[in-house]
Short mmCIF file of C-alpha atoms and ligand atoms in Angstrom, two decimals:
data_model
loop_
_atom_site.label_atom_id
_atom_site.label_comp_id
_atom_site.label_asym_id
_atom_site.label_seq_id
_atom_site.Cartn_x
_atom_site.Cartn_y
_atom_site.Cartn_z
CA UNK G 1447 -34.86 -15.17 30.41
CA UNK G 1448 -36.04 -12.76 28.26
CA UNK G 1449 -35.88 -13.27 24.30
CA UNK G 1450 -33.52 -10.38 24.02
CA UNK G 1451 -31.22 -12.05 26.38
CA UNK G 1452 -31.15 -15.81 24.99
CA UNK G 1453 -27.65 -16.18 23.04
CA UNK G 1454 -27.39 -18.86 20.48
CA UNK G 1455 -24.71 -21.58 21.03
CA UNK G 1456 -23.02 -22.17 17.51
CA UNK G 1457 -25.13 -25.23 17.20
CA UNK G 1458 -28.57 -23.82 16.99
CA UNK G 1459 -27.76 -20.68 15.31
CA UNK G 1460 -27.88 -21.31 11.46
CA UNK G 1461 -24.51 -20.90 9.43
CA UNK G 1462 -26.55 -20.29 6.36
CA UNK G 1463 -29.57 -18.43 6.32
CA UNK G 1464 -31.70 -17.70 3.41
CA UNK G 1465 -34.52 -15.69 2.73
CA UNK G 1466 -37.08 -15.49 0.33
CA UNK G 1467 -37.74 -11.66 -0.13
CA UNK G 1468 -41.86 -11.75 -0.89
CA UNK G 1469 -44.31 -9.55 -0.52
CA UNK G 1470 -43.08 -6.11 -1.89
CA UNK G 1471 -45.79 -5.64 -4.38
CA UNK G 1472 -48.47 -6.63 -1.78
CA UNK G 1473 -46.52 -3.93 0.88
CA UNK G 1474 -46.72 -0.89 -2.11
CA UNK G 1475 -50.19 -1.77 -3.25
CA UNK G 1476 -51.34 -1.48 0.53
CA UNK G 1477 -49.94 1.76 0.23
CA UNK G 1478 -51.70 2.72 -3.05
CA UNK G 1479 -47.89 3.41 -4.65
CA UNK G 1480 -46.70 1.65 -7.76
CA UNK G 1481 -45.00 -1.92 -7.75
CA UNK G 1482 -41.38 -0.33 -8.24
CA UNK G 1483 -41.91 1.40 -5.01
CA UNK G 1484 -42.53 -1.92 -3.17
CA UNK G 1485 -39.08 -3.28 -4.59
CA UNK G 1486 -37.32 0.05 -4.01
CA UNK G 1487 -38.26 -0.25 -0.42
CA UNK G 1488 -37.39 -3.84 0.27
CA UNK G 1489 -33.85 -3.50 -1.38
CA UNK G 1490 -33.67 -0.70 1.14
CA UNK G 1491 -34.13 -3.39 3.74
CA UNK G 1492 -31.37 -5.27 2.85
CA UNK G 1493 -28.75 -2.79 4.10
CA UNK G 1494 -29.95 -2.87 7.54
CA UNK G 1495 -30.61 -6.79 7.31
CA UNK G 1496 -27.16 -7.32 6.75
CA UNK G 1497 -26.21 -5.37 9.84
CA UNK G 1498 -28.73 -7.65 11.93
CA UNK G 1499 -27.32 -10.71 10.15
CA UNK G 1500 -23.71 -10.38 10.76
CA UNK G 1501 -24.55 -9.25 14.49
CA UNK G 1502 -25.94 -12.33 14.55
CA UNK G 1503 -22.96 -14.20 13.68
CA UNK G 1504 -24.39 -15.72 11.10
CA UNK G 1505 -21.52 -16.69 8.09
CA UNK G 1506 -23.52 -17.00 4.63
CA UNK G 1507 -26.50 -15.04 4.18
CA UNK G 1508 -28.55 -15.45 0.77
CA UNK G 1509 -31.13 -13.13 -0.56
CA UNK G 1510 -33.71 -14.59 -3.14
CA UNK G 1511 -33.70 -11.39 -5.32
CA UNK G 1512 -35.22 -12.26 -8.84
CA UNK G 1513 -35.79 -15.53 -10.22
CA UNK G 1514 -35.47 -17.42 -13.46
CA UNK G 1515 -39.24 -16.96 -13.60
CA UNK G 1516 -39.88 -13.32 -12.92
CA UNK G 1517 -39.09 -12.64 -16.48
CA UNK G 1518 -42.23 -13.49 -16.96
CA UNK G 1519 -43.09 -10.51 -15.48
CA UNK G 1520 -44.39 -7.29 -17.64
CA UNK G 1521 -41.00 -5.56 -18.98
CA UNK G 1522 -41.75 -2.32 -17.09
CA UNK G 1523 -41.81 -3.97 -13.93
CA UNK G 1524 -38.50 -6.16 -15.36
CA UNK G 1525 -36.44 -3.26 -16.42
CA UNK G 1526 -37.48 -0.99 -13.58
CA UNK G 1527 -35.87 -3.94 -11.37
CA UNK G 1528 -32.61 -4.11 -13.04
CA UNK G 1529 -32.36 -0.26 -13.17
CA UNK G 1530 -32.57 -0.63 -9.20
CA UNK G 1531 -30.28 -3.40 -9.11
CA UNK G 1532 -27.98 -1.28 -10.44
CA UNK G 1533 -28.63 1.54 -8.37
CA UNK G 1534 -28.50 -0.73 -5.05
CA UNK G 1535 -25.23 -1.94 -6.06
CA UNK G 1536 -23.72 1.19 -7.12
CA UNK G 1537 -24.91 3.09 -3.80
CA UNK G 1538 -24.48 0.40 -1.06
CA UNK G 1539 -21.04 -1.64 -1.85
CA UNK G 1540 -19.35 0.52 0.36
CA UNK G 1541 -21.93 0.31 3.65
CA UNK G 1542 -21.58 -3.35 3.07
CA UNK G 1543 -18.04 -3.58 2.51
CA UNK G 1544 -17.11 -1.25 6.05
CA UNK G 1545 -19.58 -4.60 7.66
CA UNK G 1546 -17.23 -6.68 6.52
CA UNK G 1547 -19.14 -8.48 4.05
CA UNK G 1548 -18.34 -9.95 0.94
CA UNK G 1549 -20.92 -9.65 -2.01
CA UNK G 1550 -21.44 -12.65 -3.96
CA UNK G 1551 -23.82 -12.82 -7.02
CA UNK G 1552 -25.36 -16.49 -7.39
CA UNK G 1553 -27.89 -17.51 -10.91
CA UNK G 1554 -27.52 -17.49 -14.63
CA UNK G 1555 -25.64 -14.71 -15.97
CA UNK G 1556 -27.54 -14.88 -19.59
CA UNK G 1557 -30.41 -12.12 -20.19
CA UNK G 1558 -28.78 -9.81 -17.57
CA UNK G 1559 -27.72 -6.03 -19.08
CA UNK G 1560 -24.02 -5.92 -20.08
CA UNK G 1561 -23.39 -2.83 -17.71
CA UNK G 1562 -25.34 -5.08 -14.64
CA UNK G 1563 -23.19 -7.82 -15.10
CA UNK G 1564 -19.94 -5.49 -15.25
CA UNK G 1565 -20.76 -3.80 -12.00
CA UNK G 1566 -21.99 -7.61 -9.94
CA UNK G 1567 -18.30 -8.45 -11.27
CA UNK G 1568 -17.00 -5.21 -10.19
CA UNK G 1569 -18.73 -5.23 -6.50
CA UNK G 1570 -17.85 -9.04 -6.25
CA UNK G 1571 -14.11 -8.17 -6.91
CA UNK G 1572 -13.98 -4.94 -4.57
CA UNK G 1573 -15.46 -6.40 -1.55
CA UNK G 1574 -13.16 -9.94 -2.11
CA UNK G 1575 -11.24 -9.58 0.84
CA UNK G 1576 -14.22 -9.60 3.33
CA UNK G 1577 -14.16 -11.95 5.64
CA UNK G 1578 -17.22 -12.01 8.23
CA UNK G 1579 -20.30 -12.52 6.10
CA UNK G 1580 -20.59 -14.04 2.67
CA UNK G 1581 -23.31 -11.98 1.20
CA UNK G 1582 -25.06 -13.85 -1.60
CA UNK G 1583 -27.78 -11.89 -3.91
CA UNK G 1584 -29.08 -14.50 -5.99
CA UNK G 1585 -30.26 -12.73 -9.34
CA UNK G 1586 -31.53 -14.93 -12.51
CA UNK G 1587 -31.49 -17.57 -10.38
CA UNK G 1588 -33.34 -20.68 -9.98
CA UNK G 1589 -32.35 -24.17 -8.71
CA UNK G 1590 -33.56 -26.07 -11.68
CA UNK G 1591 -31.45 -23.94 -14.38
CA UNK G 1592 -28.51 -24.32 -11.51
CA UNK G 1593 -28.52 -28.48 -11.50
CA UNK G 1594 -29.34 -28.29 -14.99
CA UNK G 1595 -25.83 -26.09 -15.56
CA UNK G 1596 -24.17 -28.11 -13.27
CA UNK G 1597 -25.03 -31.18 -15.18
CA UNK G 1598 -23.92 -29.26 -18.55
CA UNK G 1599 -20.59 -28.47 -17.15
CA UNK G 1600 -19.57 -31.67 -15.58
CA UNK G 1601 -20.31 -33.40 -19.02
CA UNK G 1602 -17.86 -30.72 -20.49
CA UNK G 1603 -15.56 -31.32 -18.02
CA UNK G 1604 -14.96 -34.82 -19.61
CA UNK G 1605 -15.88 -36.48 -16.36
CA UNK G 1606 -15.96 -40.18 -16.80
CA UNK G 1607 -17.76 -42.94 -14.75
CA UNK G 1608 -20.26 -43.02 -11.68
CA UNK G 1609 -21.26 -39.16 -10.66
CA UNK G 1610 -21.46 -38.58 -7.03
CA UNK G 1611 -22.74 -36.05 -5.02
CA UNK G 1612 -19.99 -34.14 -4.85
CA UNK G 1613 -18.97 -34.57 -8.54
CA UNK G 1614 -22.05 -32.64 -9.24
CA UNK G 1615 -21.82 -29.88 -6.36
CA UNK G 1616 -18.18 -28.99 -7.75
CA UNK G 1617 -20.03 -27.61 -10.64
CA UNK G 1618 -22.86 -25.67 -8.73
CA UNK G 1619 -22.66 -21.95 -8.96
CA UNK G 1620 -21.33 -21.49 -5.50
CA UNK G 1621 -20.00 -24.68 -5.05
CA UNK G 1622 -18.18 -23.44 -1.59
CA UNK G 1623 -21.17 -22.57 0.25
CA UNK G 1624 -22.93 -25.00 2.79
CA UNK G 1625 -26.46 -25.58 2.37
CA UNK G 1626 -28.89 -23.09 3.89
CA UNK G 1627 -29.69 -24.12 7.63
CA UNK G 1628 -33.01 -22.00 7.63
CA UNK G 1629 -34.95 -20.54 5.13
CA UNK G 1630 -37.66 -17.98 5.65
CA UNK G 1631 -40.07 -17.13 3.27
CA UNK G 1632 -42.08 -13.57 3.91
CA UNK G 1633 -45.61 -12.51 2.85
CA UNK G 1634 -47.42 -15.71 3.65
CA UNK G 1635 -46.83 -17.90 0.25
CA UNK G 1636 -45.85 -21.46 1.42
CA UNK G 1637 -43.60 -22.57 -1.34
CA UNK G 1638 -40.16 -22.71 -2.67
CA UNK G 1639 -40.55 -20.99 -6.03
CA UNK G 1640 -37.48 -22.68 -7.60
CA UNK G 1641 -34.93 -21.19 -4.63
CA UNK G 1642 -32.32 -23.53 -3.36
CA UNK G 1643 -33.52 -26.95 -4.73
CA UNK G 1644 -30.90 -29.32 -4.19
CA UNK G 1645 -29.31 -27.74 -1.24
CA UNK G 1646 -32.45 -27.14 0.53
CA UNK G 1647 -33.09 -30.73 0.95
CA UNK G 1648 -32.67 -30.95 4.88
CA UNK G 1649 -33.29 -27.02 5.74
CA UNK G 1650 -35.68 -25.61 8.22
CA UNK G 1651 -38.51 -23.29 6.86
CA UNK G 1652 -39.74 -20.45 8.70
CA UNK G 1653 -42.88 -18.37 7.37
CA UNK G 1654 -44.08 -15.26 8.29
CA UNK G 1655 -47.01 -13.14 6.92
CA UNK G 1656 -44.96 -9.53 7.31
CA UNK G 1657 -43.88 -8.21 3.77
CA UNK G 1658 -41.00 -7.99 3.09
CA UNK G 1659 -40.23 -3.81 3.21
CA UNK G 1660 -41.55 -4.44 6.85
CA UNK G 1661 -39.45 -7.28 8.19
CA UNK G 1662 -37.28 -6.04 11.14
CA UNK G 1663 -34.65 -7.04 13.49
CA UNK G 1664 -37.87 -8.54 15.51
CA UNK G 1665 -38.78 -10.25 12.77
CA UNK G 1666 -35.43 -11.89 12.22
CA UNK G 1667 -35.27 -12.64 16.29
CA UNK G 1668 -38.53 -14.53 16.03
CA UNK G 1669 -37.26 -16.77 13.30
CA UNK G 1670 -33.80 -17.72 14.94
CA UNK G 1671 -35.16 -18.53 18.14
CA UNK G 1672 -37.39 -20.73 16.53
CA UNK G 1673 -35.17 -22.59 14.50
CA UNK G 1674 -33.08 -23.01 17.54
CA UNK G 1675 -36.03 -24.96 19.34
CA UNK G 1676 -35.81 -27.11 15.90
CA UNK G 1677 -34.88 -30.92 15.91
CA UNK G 1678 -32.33 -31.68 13.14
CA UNK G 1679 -32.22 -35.27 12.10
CA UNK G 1680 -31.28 -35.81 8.71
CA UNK G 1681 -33.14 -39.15 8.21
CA UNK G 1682 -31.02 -40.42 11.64
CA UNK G 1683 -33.16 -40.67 15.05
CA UNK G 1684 -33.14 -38.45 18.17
CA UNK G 1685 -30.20 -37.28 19.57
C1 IPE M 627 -40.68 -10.11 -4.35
O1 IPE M 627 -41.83 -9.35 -4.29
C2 IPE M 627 -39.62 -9.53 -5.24
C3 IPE M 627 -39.46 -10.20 -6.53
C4 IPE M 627 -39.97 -11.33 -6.89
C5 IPE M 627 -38.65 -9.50 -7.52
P1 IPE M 627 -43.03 -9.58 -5.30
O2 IPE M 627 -42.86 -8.66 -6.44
O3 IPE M 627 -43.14 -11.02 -5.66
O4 IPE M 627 -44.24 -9.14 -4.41
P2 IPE M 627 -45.71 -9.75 -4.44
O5 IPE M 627 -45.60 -11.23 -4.26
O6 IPE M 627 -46.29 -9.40 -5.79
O7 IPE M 627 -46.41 -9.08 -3.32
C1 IPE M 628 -40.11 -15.78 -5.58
O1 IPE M 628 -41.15 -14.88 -5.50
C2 IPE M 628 -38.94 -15.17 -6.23
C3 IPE M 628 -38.31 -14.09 -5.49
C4 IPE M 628 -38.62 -13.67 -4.31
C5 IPE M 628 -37.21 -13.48 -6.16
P1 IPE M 628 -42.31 -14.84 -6.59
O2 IPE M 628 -43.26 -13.83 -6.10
O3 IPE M 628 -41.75 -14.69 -7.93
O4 IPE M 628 -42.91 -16.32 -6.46
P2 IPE M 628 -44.34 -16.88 -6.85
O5 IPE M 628 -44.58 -16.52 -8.27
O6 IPE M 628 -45.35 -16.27 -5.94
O7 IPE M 628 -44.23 -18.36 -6.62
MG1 MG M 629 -44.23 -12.58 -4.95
#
């Protein structure tokens, strides 16, 4: 059978996928153009990405966007990513509301620009309804501030006794969402950076070389028919 042809039972098609969007400085410095460029293109990529995804059937897909760590960054390069935040958001709500899609912000919500934060609450409320793909842009977001905030606000809840798992997951920014099933990281780094820290303790990683900008539907193929072939165990023993 040819690739094209294989069609994923529910089972080894992930319900959550994640990626890791790296690489678009490395893509626009190839290309002798400025950093910007690099992230201007790879937002780009997320329009048709979400097509590809929801063909896919896939129900969550999450986007590491900016982390709590790229502040660190030098303020030009900072500011010239929320000014294209803004843009992306502005521009594309529509294309991703007529998929169906429902846009979901996920991180901290301190150090963000007033007028960012009113239109993620904005695009979050007008594409509510959307049913077929949760998508999750994870901005100012990184899983140690997340379990740290979820630990903050179960104290102020005025929870008392033993804390379980799922005392603490009530209080994670998305508490609704399953854990990612597959993760893929792009542009060759083989690390987590802070994305998904508790909930990624029993995905699959996939890691490709390609930045970013130039991940395509191939790409994405590639990925899913390799986490198919994957053996889940969760600590248990072969099925
Ligand atoms: C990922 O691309 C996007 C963000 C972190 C905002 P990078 O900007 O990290 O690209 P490289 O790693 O420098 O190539
Ligand atoms: C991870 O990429 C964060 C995002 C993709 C948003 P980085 O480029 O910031 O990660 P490091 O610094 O290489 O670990
Ligand atoms: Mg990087």
């Amino acid at each position: 059978m040819k690739r094209a042809e294989i069609i994923l039972t529910d089972e080894r098609k992930p319900q959550h996928l994640a990626i890791i969007l790296d690489g678009n400085g490395r893509w626009a410095k190839k290309r002798n153009l400025p950093r910007l460029m690099g992230h201007r293109a790879g937002l780009r990529k997320l329009e048709d990405m979400v097509r590809l995804v929801k063909r896919e059937g896939i129900r969550y897909f999450s986007v590491y966007a900016f982390s709590t760590e790229n502040w660190n960054r030098p303020i030009m390069e900072v500011t010239g990513l929320m000014s294209l935040f803004r843009y992306y958001i502005r521009r594309k709500v529509d294309e991703i509301k007529a998929e169906g899609a429902r846009i979901r912000f996920c991180g901290r919500k301190d150090r963000l620009p007033e007028d960012l934060l009113e239109q993620m609450k904005w695009a979050e409320d007008y594409t509510a309804d959307q049913k077929i793909l949760d998508f999750i842009i994870c901005i100012n977001y990184g899983g140690r501030a997340e379990i740290l905030d979820a630990v903050n606000s179960l104290i102020q809840s005025g929870h008392q006794g033993q804390v379980t798992e799922e005392d603490l997951r009530k209080h994670f920014y998305l508490p609704d969402v399953p854990d990612p099933d597959l993760i893929i990281r792009t542009s060759g780094e083989l690390r987590l950076s802070n994305f998904w820290l508790w909930e990624s303790a029993y995905s699959e990683y996939y890691f490709t070389n390609i930045h970013w900008p130039d991940f395509n539907g191939d790409e994405l193929r590639k990925a899913l028919d390799d986490y198919a072939g994957r053996e889940r165990r969760y600590g248990g023993l072969k099925k």
